[in-house]
One Martini backbone bead per residue (centre of mass of N, CA, C, O) as a GRO file, in nm:
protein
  306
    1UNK     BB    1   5.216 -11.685   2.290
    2UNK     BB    2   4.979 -11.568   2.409
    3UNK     BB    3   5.101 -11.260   2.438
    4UNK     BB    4   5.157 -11.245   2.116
    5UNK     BB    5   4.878 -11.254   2.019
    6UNK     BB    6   4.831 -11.005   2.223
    7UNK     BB    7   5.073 -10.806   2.158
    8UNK     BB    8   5.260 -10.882   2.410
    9UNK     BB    9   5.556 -10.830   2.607
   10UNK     BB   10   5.854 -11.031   2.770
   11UNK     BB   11   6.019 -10.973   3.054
   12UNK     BB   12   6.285 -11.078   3.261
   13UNK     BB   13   6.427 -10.936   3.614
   14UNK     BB   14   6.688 -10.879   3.798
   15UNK     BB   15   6.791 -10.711   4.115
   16UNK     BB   16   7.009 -10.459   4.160
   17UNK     BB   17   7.197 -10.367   4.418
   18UNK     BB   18   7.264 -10.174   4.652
   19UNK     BB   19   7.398 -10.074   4.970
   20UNK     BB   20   7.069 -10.135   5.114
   21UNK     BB   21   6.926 -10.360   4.893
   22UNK     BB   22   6.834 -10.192   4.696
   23UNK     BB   23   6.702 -10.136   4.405
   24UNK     BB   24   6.883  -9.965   4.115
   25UNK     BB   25   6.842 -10.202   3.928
   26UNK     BB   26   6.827 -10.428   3.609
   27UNK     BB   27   6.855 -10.740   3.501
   28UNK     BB   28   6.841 -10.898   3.219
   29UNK     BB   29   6.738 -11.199   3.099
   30UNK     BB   30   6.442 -11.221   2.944
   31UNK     BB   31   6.291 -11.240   2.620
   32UNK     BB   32   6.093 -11.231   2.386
   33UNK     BB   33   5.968 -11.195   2.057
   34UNK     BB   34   5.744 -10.957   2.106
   35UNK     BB   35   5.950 -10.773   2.227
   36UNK     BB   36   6.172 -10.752   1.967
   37UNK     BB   37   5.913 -10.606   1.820
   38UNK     BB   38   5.827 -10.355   1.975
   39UNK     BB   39   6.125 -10.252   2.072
   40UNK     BB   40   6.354 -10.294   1.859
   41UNK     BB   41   6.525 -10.562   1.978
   42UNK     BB   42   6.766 -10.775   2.005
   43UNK     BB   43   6.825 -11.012   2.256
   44UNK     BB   44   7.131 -11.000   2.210
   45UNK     BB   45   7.153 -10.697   2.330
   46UNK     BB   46   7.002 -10.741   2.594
   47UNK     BB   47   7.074 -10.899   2.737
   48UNK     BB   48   7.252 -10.878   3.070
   49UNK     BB   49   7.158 -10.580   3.076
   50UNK     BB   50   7.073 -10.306   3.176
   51UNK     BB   51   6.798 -10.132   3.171
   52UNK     BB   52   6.859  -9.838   3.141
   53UNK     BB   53   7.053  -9.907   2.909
   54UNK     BB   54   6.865 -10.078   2.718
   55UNK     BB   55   6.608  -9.823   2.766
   56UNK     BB   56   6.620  -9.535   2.674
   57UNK     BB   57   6.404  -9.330   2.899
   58UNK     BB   58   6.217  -9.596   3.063
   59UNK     BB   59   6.390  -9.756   3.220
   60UNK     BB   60   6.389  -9.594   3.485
   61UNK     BB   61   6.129  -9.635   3.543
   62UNK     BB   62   6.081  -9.949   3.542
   63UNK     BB   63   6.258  -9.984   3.809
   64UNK     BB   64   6.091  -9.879   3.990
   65UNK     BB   65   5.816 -10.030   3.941
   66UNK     BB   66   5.977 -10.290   4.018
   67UNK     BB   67   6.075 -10.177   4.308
   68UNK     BB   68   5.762 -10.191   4.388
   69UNK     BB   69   5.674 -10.477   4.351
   70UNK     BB   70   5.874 -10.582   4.545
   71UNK     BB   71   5.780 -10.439   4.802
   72UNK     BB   72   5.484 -10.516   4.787
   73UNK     BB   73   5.388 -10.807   4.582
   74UNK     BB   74   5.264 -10.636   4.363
   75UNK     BB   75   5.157 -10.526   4.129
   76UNK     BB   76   5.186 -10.256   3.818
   77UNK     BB   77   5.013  -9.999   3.634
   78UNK     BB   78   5.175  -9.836   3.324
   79UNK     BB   79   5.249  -9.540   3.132
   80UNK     BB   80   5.466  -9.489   2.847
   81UNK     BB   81   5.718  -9.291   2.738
   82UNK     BB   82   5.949  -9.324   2.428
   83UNK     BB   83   6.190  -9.076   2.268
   84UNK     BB   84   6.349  -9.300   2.091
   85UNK     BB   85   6.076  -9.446   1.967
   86UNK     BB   86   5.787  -9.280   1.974
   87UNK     BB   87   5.633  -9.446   2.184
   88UNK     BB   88   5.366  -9.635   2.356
   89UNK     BB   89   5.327  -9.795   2.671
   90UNK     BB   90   5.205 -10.043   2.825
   91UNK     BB   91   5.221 -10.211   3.208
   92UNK     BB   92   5.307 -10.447   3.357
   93UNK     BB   93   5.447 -10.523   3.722
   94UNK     BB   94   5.593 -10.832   3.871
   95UNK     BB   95   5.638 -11.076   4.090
   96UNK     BB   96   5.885 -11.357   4.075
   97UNK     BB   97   5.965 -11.642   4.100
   98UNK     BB   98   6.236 -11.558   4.295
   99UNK     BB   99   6.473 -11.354   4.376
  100UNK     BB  100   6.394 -11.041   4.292
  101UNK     BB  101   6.199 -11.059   4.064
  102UNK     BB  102   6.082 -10.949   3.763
  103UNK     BB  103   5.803 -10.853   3.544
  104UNK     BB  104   5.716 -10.789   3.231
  105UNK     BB  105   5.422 -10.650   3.066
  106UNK     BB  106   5.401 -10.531   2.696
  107UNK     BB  107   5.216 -10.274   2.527
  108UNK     BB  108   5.123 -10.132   2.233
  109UNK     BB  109   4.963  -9.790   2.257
  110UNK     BB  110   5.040  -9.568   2.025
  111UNK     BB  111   4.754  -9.543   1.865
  112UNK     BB  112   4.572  -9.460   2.127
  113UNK     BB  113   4.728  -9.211   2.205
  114UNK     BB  114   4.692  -9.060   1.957
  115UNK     BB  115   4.372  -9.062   1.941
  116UNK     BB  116   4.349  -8.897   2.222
  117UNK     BB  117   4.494  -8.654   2.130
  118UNK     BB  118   4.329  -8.586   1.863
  119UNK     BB  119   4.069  -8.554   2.030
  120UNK     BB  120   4.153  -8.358   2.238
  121UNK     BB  121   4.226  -8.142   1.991
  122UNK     BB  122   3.889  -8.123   1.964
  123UNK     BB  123   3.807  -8.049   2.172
  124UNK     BB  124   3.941  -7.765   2.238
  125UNK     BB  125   3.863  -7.628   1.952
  126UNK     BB  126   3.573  -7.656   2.053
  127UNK     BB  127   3.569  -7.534   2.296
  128UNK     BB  128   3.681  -7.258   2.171
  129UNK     BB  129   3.465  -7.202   1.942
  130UNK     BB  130   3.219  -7.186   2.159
  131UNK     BB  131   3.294  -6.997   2.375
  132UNK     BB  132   3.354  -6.749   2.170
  133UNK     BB  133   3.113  -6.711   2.100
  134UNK     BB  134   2.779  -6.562   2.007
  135UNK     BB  135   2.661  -6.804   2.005
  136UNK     BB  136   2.420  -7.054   2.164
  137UNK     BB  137   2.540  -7.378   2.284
  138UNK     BB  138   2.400  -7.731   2.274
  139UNK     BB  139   2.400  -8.060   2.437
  140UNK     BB  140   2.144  -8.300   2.390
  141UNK     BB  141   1.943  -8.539   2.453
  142UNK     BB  142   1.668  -8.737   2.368
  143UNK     BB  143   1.501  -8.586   2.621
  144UNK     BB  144   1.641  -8.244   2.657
  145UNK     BB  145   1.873  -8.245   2.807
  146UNK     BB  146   2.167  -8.078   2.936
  147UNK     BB  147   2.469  -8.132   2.899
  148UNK     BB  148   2.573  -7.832   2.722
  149UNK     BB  149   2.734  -7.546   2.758
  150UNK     BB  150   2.769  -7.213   2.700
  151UNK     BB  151   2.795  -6.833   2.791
  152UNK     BB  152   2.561  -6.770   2.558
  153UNK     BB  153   2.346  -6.934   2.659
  154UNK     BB  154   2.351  -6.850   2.964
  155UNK     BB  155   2.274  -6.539   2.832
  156UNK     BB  156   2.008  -6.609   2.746
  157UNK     BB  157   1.885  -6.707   3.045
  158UNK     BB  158   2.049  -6.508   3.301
  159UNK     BB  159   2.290  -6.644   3.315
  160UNK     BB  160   2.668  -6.683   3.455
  161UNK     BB  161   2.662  -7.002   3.470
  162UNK     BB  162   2.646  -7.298   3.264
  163UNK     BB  163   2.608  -7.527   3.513
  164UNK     BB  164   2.283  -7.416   3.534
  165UNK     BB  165   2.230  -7.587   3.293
  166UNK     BB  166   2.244  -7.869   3.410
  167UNK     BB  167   1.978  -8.096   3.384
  168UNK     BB  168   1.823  -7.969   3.232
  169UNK     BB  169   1.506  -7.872   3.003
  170UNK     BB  170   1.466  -7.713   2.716
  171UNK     BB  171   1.142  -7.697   2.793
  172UNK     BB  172   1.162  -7.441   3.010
  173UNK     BB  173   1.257  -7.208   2.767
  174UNK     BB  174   0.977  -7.235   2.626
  175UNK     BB  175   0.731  -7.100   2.536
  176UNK     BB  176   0.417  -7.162   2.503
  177UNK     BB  177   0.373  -7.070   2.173
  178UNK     BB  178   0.652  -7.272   2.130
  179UNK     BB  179   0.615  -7.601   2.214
  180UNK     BB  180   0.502  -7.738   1.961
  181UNK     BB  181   0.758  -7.624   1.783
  182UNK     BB  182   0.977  -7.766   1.926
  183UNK     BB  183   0.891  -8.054   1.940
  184UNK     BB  184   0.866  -8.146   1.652
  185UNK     BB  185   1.159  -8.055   1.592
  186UNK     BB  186   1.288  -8.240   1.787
  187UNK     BB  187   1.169  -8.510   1.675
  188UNK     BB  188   1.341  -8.463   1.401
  189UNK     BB  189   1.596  -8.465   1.472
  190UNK     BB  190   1.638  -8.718   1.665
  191UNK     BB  191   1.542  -8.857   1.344
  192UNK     BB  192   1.806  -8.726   1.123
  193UNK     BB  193   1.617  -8.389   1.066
  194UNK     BB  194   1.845  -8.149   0.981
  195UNK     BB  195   1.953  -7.830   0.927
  196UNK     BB  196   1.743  -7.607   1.028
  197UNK     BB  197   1.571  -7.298   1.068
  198UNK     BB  198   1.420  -7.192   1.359
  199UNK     BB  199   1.155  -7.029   1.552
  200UNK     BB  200   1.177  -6.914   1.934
  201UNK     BB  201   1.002  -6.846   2.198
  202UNK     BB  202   1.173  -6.739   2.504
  203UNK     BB  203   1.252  -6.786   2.851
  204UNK     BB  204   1.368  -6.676   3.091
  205UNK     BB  205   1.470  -6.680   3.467
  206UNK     BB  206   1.286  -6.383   3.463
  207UNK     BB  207   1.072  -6.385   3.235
  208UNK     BB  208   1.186  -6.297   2.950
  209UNK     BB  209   1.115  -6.234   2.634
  210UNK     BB  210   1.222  -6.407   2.319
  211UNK     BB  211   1.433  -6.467   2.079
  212UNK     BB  212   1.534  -6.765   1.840
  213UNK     BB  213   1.759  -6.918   1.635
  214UNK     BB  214   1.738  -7.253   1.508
  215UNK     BB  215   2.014  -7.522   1.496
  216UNK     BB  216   2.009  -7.871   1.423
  217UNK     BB  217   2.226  -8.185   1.529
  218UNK     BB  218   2.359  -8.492   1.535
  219UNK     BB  219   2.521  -8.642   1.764
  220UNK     BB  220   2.838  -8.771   1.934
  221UNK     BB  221   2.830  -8.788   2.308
  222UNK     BB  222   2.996  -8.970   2.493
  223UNK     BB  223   2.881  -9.195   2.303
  224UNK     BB  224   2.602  -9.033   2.264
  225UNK     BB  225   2.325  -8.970   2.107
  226UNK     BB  226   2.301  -8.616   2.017
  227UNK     BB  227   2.205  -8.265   2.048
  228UNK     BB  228   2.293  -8.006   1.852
  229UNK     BB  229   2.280  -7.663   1.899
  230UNK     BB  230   2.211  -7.330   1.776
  231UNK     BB  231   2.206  -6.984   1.914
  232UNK     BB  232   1.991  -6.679   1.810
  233UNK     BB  233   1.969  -6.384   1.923
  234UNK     BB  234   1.669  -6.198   1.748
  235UNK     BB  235   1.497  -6.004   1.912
  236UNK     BB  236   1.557  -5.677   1.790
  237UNK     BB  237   1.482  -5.775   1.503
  238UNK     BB  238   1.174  -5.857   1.575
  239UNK     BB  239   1.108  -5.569   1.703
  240UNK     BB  240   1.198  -5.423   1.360
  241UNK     BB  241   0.966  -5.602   1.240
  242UNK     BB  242   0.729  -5.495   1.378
  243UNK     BB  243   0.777  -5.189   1.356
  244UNK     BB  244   0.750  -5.195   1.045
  245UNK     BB  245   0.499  -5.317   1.003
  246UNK     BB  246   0.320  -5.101   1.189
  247UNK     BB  247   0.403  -4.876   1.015
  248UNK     BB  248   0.271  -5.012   0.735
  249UNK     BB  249  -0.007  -5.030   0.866
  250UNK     BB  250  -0.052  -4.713   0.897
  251UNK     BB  251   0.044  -4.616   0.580
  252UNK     BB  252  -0.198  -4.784   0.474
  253UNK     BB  253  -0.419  -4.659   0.583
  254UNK     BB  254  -0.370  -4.326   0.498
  255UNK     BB  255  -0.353  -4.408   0.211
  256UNK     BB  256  -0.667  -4.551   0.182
  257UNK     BB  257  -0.832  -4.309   0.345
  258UNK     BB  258  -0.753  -4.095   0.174
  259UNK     BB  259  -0.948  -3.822  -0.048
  260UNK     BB  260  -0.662  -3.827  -0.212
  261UNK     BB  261  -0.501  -3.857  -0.480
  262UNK     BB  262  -0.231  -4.131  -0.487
  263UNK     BB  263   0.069  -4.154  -0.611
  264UNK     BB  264   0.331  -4.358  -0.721
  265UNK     BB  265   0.682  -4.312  -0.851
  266UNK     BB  266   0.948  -4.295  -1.077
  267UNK     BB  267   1.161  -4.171  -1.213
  268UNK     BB  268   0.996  -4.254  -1.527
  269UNK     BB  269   0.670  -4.283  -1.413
  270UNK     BB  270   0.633  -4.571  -1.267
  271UNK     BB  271   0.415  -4.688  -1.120
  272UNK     BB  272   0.394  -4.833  -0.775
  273UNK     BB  273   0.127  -4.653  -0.653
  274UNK     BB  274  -0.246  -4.688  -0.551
  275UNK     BB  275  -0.490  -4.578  -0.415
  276UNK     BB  276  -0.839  -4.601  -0.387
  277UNK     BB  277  -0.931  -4.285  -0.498
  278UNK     BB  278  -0.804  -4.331  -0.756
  279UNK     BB  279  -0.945  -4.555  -0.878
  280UNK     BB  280  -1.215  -4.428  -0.834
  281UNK     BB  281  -1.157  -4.169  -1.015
  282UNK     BB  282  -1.026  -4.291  -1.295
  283UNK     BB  283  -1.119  -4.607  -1.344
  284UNK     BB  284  -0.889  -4.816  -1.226
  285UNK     BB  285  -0.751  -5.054  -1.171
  286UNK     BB  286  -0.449  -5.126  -0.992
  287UNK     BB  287  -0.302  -5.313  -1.182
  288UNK     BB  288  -0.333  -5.136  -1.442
  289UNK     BB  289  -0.199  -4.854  -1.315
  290UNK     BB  290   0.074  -5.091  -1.266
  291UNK     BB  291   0.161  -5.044  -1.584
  292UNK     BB  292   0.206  -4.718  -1.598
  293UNK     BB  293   0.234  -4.386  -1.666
  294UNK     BB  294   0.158  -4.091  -1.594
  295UNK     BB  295   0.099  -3.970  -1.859
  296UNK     BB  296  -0.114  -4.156  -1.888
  297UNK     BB  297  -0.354  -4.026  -1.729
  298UNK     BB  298  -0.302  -3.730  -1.895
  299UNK     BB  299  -0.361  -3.507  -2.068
  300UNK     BB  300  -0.141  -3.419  -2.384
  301UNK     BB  301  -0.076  -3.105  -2.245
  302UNK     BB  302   0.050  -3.207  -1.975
  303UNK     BB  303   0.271  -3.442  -2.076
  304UNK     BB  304   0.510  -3.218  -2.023
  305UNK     BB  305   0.477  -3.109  -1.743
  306UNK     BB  306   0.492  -3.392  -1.608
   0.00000   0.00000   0.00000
Protein backbone atom coordinates (compact mmCIF):
# COMPACT_ATOMS: atom_id res chain seq x y z
CA UNK A 1 0.00 0.00 0.00
CA UNK A 2 2.89 2.65 0.98
CA UNK A 3 4.60 1.63 -2.73
CA UNK A 4 1.32 2.18 -4.64
CA UNK A 5 0.43 6.04 -2.38
CA UNK A 6 4.26 6.46 -3.80
CA UNK A 7 2.80 5.46 -7.52
CA UNK A 8 5.15 2.96 -7.47
CA UNK A 9 4.35 -1.07 -8.34
CA UNK A 10 6.25 -4.19 -6.77
CA UNK A 11 6.70 -7.59 -8.26
CA UNK A 12 8.56 -10.83 -7.04
CA UNK A 13 10.54 -12.69 -9.38
CA UNK A 14 12.16 -15.90 -8.90
CA UNK A 15 15.35 -17.04 -11.06
CA UNK A 16 15.36 -20.11 -13.74
CA UNK A 17 18.69 -21.24 -13.71
CA UNK A 18 20.50 -22.16 -17.33
CA UNK A 19 22.63 -25.16 -17.23
CA UNK A 20 25.37 -23.56 -15.45
CA UNK A 21 23.10 -22.91 -12.75
CA UNK A 22 22.86 -18.82 -13.68
CA UNK A 23 20.10 -16.98 -13.96
CA UNK A 24 18.52 -16.83 -17.56
CA UNK A 25 15.26 -15.59 -16.85
CA UNK A 26 12.88 -14.76 -14.32
CA UNK A 27 9.48 -16.26 -13.50
CA UNK A 28 6.77 -13.82 -12.07
CA UNK A 29 5.53 -14.82 -8.96
CA UNK A 30 3.74 -12.18 -7.77
CA UNK A 31 2.53 -8.54 -8.57
CA UNK A 32 0.87 -5.52 -6.69
CA UNK A 33 -2.20 -4.00 -7.99
CA UNK A 34 -0.14 -0.66 -8.68
CA UNK A 35 2.14 -3.23 -11.24
CA UNK A 36 -1.42 -3.79 -12.88
CA UNK A 37 -2.20 -0.11 -13.04
CA UNK A 38 1.66 1.15 -14.17
CA UNK A 39 1.95 -1.97 -16.81
CA UNK A 40 -1.48 -1.97 -18.01
CA UNK A 41 -1.19 -5.91 -17.43
CA UNK A 42 -4.02 -7.69 -15.33
CA UNK A 43 -2.26 -9.88 -12.92
CA UNK A 44 -3.63 -13.47 -14.08
CA UNK A 45 -2.12 -12.98 -17.21
CA UNK A 46 0.74 -12.05 -15.83
CA UNK A 47 1.43 -14.44 -12.97
CA UNK A 48 3.77 -17.87 -13.64
CA UNK A 49 4.91 -16.58 -16.99
CA UNK A 50 8.69 -15.68 -17.67
CA UNK A 51 9.66 -12.10 -17.42
CA UNK A 52 10.93 -11.95 -20.74
CA UNK A 53 7.63 -12.79 -22.64
CA UNK A 54 5.70 -11.03 -19.67
CA UNK A 55 7.32 -7.60 -20.37
CA UNK A 56 8.24 -7.50 -23.87
CA UNK A 57 10.90 -5.30 -24.83
CA UNK A 58 12.36 -4.37 -20.78
CA UNK A 59 11.73 -7.93 -20.31
CA UNK A 60 15.32 -8.85 -20.70
CA UNK A 61 16.81 -5.95 -19.29
CA UNK A 62 15.32 -6.30 -16.43
CA UNK A 63 15.92 -9.74 -15.87
CA UNK A 64 20.09 -9.26 -16.48
CA UNK A 65 19.64 -6.33 -13.83
CA UNK A 66 17.96 -8.90 -11.16
CA UNK A 67 20.66 -11.59 -12.05
CA UNK A 68 23.40 -8.84 -11.29
CA UNK A 69 21.16 -7.86 -7.84
CA UNK A 70 21.33 -11.72 -7.19
CA UNK A 71 25.26 -11.95 -7.98
CA UNK A 72 26.31 -9.03 -5.76
CA UNK A 73 23.51 -9.41 -3.20
CA UNK A 74 22.89 -5.80 -3.91
CA UNK A 75 20.55 -3.50 -5.01
CA UNK A 76 20.48 -2.33 -8.87
CA UNK A 77 18.77 0.90 -10.12
CA UNK A 78 18.24 1.70 -13.53
CA UNK A 79 16.01 3.58 -16.02
CA UNK A 80 14.37 1.72 -19.18
CA UNK A 81 12.28 2.30 -22.10
CA UNK A 82 9.44 0.19 -23.55
CA UNK A 83 8.49 1.01 -26.76
CA UNK A 84 5.88 -1.95 -26.95
CA UNK A 85 4.19 0.36 -23.96
CA UNK A 86 5.57 3.96 -24.66
CA UNK A 87 6.62 4.34 -21.33
CA UNK A 88 9.81 5.09 -19.52
CA UNK A 89 10.34 3.44 -16.00
CA UNK A 90 12.63 4.15 -13.38
CA UNK A 91 13.61 0.38 -11.06
CA UNK A 92 15.31 -0.69 -8.27
CA UNK A 93 16.34 -4.58 -8.35
CA UNK A 94 17.31 -5.71 -5.36
CA UNK A 95 17.72 -9.87 -3.78
CA UNK A 96 14.78 -11.21 -1.66
CA UNK A 97 14.59 -13.61 1.53
CA UNK A 98 14.31 -16.96 -0.50
CA UNK A 99 17.04 -18.60 -3.00
CA UNK A 100 16.99 -17.13 -5.81
CA UNK A 101 14.40 -14.63 -5.52
CA UNK A 102 14.28 -11.02 -6.38
CA UNK A 103 11.55 -8.21 -6.28
CA UNK A 104 11.49 -5.02 -8.38
CA UNK A 105 9.78 -2.04 -7.61
CA UNK A 106 9.14 0.44 -10.43
CA UNK A 107 7.57 4.21 -10.95
CA UNK A 108 6.39 5.07 -14.12
CA UNK A 109 8.72 7.85 -14.86
CA UNK A 110 7.57 8.88 -18.67
CA UNK A 111 6.72 12.39 -18.04
CA UNK A 112 9.79 13.28 -16.63
CA UNK A 113 12.06 11.70 -19.31
CA UNK A 114 9.40 13.55 -21.29
CA UNK A 115 10.10 16.96 -19.76
CA UNK A 116 14.03 16.36 -20.01
CA UNK A 117 13.88 15.36 -23.45
CA UNK A 118 11.81 18.61 -24.07
CA UNK A 119 14.40 20.62 -22.02
CA UNK A 120 17.56 19.22 -24.17
CA UNK A 121 15.91 19.91 -27.21
CA UNK A 122 15.48 23.62 -25.86
CA UNK A 123 19.04 23.76 -25.08
CA UNK A 124 19.84 22.96 -28.18
CA UNK A 125 18.15 24.88 -30.26
CA UNK A 126 19.67 27.85 -27.71
CA UNK A 127 22.72 26.63 -28.56
CA UNK A 128 22.33 26.10 -31.80
CA UNK A 129 21.08 29.63 -32.04
CA UNK A 130 23.72 31.28 -30.48
CA UNK A 131 26.66 29.79 -31.57
CA UNK A 132 25.67 30.53 -35.24
CA UNK A 133 24.89 34.08 -34.22
CA UNK A 134 26.78 36.92 -34.85
CA UNK A 135 26.00 38.71 -32.20
CA UNK A 136 27.48 38.05 -28.84
CA UNK A 137 25.87 36.22 -26.06
CA UNK A 138 26.94 36.11 -22.11
CA UNK A 139 24.99 34.45 -19.81
CA UNK A 140 25.58 36.32 -15.86
CA UNK A 141 25.09 35.47 -12.50
CA UNK A 142 24.10 38.69 -10.22
CA UNK A 143 27.59 39.28 -9.54
CA UNK A 144 28.58 39.85 -12.95
CA UNK A 145 30.77 36.44 -13.46
CA UNK A 146 30.20 34.74 -16.93
CA UNK A 147 28.80 31.85 -16.91
CA UNK A 148 28.20 31.22 -20.44
CA UNK A 149 29.82 32.99 -23.79
CA UNK A 150 29.01 31.88 -27.40
CA UNK A 151 32.41 32.60 -29.84
CA UNK A 152 30.95 35.97 -31.47
CA UNK A 153 31.18 37.14 -27.43
CA UNK A 154 34.45 35.59 -27.34
CA UNK A 155 35.75 37.51 -30.39
CA UNK A 156 33.90 40.10 -29.33
CA UNK A 157 37.00 40.14 -26.63
CA UNK A 158 39.74 38.65 -29.10
CA UNK A 159 39.55 35.21 -27.67
CA UNK A 160 39.70 32.21 -29.57
CA UNK A 161 37.75 29.86 -27.16
CA UNK A 162 34.61 31.41 -25.46
CA UNK A 163 35.77 29.41 -22.10
CA UNK A 164 38.47 31.70 -21.45
CA UNK A 165 35.48 33.58 -20.62
CA UNK A 166 34.07 31.67 -18.12
CA UNK A 167 34.72 32.48 -14.27
CA UNK A 168 35.45 36.26 -15.27
CA UNK A 169 33.70 39.27 -14.65
CA UNK A 170 32.09 41.09 -17.23
CA UNK A 171 33.40 44.52 -15.85
CA UNK A 172 37.00 43.38 -16.34
CA UNK A 173 36.13 44.17 -20.18
CA UNK A 174 33.79 47.87 -19.52
CA UNK A 175 36.47 51.02 -20.34
CA UNK A 176 36.68 53.01 -17.71
CA UNK A 177 34.62 55.77 -19.19
CA UNK A 178 31.72 53.19 -19.48
CA UNK A 179 31.80 51.53 -15.81
CA UNK A 180 29.12 53.66 -14.02
CA UNK A 181 26.89 53.03 -17.05
CA UNK A 182 27.36 49.59 -17.57
CA UNK A 183 27.09 49.24 -13.60
CA UNK A 184 23.79 50.84 -12.91
CA UNK A 185 22.57 48.84 -15.69
CA UNK A 186 23.14 46.12 -14.79
CA UNK A 187 21.66 46.86 -11.33
CA UNK A 188 18.36 47.87 -13.26
CA UNK A 189 18.45 44.61 -15.39
CA UNK A 190 19.39 42.21 -11.42
CA UNK A 191 16.41 43.88 -10.44
CA UNK A 192 13.75 42.84 -13.65
CA UNK A 193 13.74 46.18 -15.62
CA UNK A 194 15.49 45.08 -18.66
CA UNK A 195 15.05 44.74 -22.49
CA UNK A 196 16.55 48.21 -23.22
CA UNK A 197 19.09 49.06 -25.42
CA UNK A 198 22.55 50.55 -24.10
CA UNK A 199 25.89 51.29 -25.36
CA UNK A 200 29.47 50.83 -23.59
CA UNK A 201 33.07 51.26 -24.91
CA UNK A 202 34.80 47.81 -23.89
CA UNK A 203 38.12 46.77 -23.96
CA UNK A 204 39.32 43.69 -25.49
CA UNK A 205 42.23 41.27 -23.76
CA UNK A 206 44.54 43.31 -25.86
CA UNK A 207 42.99 46.73 -24.70
CA UNK A 208 41.52 47.56 -27.90
CA UNK A 209 38.95 49.78 -27.67
CA UNK A 210 35.50 49.00 -29.08
CA UNK A 211 31.82 50.05 -28.96
CA UNK A 212 28.78 47.63 -28.12
CA UNK A 213 25.30 47.71 -28.58
CA UNK A 214 24.05 45.59 -25.62
CA UNK A 215 20.43 44.46 -24.59
CA UNK A 216 19.90 42.81 -21.44
CA UNK A 217 17.28 40.15 -19.45
CA UNK A 218 16.45 38.06 -16.04
CA UNK A 219 16.18 34.51 -17.34
CA UNK A 220 16.83 31.48 -15.17
CA UNK A 221 19.69 29.29 -16.09
CA UNK A 222 20.77 26.57 -14.41
CA UNK A 223 17.83 26.85 -11.72
CA UNK A 224 19.15 29.98 -10.66
CA UNK A 225 18.37 33.51 -11.40
CA UNK A 226 20.54 35.18 -14.15
CA UNK A 227 21.54 37.66 -16.87
CA UNK A 228 21.40 37.19 -20.50
CA UNK A 229 23.07 39.93 -22.27
CA UNK A 230 23.20 39.86 -26.66
CA UNK A 231 25.86 42.14 -27.87
CA UNK A 232 26.69 44.15 -30.97
CA UNK A 233 29.78 45.18 -31.75
CA UNK A 234 29.18 48.28 -32.99
CA UNK A 235 32.48 49.94 -33.46
CA UNK A 236 32.77 50.56 -37.08
CA UNK A 237 29.31 52.61 -36.93
CA UNK A 238 30.69 54.49 -34.17
CA UNK A 239 33.79 55.40 -36.24
CA UNK A 240 31.45 56.51 -39.75
CA UNK A 241 28.91 58.46 -36.88
CA UNK A 242 32.26 60.25 -35.56
CA UNK A 243 33.86 61.03 -39.01
CA UNK A 244 30.58 62.37 -40.61
CA UNK A 245 30.04 64.69 -37.41
CA UNK A 246 33.60 65.92 -37.71
CA UNK A 247 32.83 66.04 -41.20
CA UNK A 248 29.70 68.47 -40.51
CA UNK A 249 31.31 70.62 -38.05
CA UNK A 250 34.12 71.30 -40.31
CA UNK A 251 31.46 72.18 -43.59
CA UNK A 252 29.38 74.26 -40.78
CA UNK A 253 32.31 76.33 -40.01
CA UNK A 254 33.62 76.76 -43.56
CA UNK A 255 30.08 77.64 -43.75
CA UNK A 256 29.43 79.84 -41.16
CA UNK A 257 32.96 81.83 -41.74
CA UNK A 258 33.13 82.09 -45.50
CA UNK A 259 32.88 86.58 -46.54
CA UNK A 260 30.18 85.38 -49.30
CA UNK A 261 26.19 84.54 -48.90
CA UNK A 262 25.91 81.29 -48.89
CA UNK A 263 22.00 79.65 -49.35
CA UNK A 264 20.92 76.53 -49.76
CA UNK A 265 17.61 75.65 -51.32
CA UNK A 266 15.36 72.60 -52.69
CA UNK A 267 14.07 71.96 -56.55
CA UNK A 268 11.02 74.58 -55.78
CA UNK A 269 12.83 77.36 -54.60
CA UNK A 270 12.34 76.65 -50.70
CA UNK A 271 15.13 78.38 -48.76
CA UNK A 272 17.07 75.65 -46.62
CA UNK A 273 20.12 77.14 -45.13
CA UNK A 274 21.47 80.38 -44.82
CA UNK A 275 25.02 81.09 -43.75
CA UNK A 276 26.03 84.13 -40.80
CA UNK A 277 26.71 86.48 -44.05
CA UNK A 278 23.38 85.92 -45.50
CA UNK A 279 21.89 87.21 -42.39
CA UNK A 280 24.08 89.95 -42.14
CA UNK A 281 23.69 91.46 -45.66
CA UNK A 282 20.15 90.47 -46.12
CA UNK A 283 19.03 91.59 -42.83
CA UNK A 284 17.18 88.76 -42.33
CA UNK A 285 16.90 86.15 -38.78
CA UNK A 286 17.67 83.02 -39.79
CA UNK A 287 14.78 81.28 -39.21
CA UNK A 288 12.63 84.02 -41.15
CA UNK A 289 14.61 83.05 -44.21
CA UNK A 290 14.34 79.37 -44.16
CA UNK A 291 10.56 80.24 -44.03
CA UNK A 292 11.18 81.92 -48.16
CA UNK A 293 11.81 81.01 -51.39
CA UNK A 294 14.98 82.08 -53.07
CA UNK A 295 12.55 84.49 -55.45
CA UNK A 296 11.68 86.14 -52.48
CA UNK A 297 15.17 87.63 -51.66
CA UNK A 298 15.85 89.66 -54.80
CA UNK A 299 13.58 92.08 -56.99
CA UNK A 300 10.67 91.67 -59.36
CA UNK A 301 12.79 91.96 -62.53
CA UNK A 302 15.42 89.23 -61.95
CA UNK A 303 12.62 86.37 -59.98
CA UNK A 304 12.49 85.31 -63.45
CA UNK A 305 16.02 84.90 -64.04
CA UNK A 306 16.10 83.31 -60.65
Amino acid sequence: QVLESMGSGFAVLEAVPGDTGEPVDFTILDVDPAYESIAGSERDQIVGRRLTRAVPGLGRVWAERCAESLSTGLPVRFEGYNPAWDRWYGIHAGPMPGKNRCALIFTDITERKRAEEALLASEEKFRALVEHSLDGTLILDLEGKILFANHAAARLADLEDPGELLGRNVMEFVAPASKADALRDFEQVAKGIDAYVASYEVLTTREEERWVESIGKTILYNGAVSILISLRDVTERRLAEEALRESEEKYRTLFDSASDVILIHDLEGELLDANRVATERLGYARDELLTMKIVGIVTPEFAALV
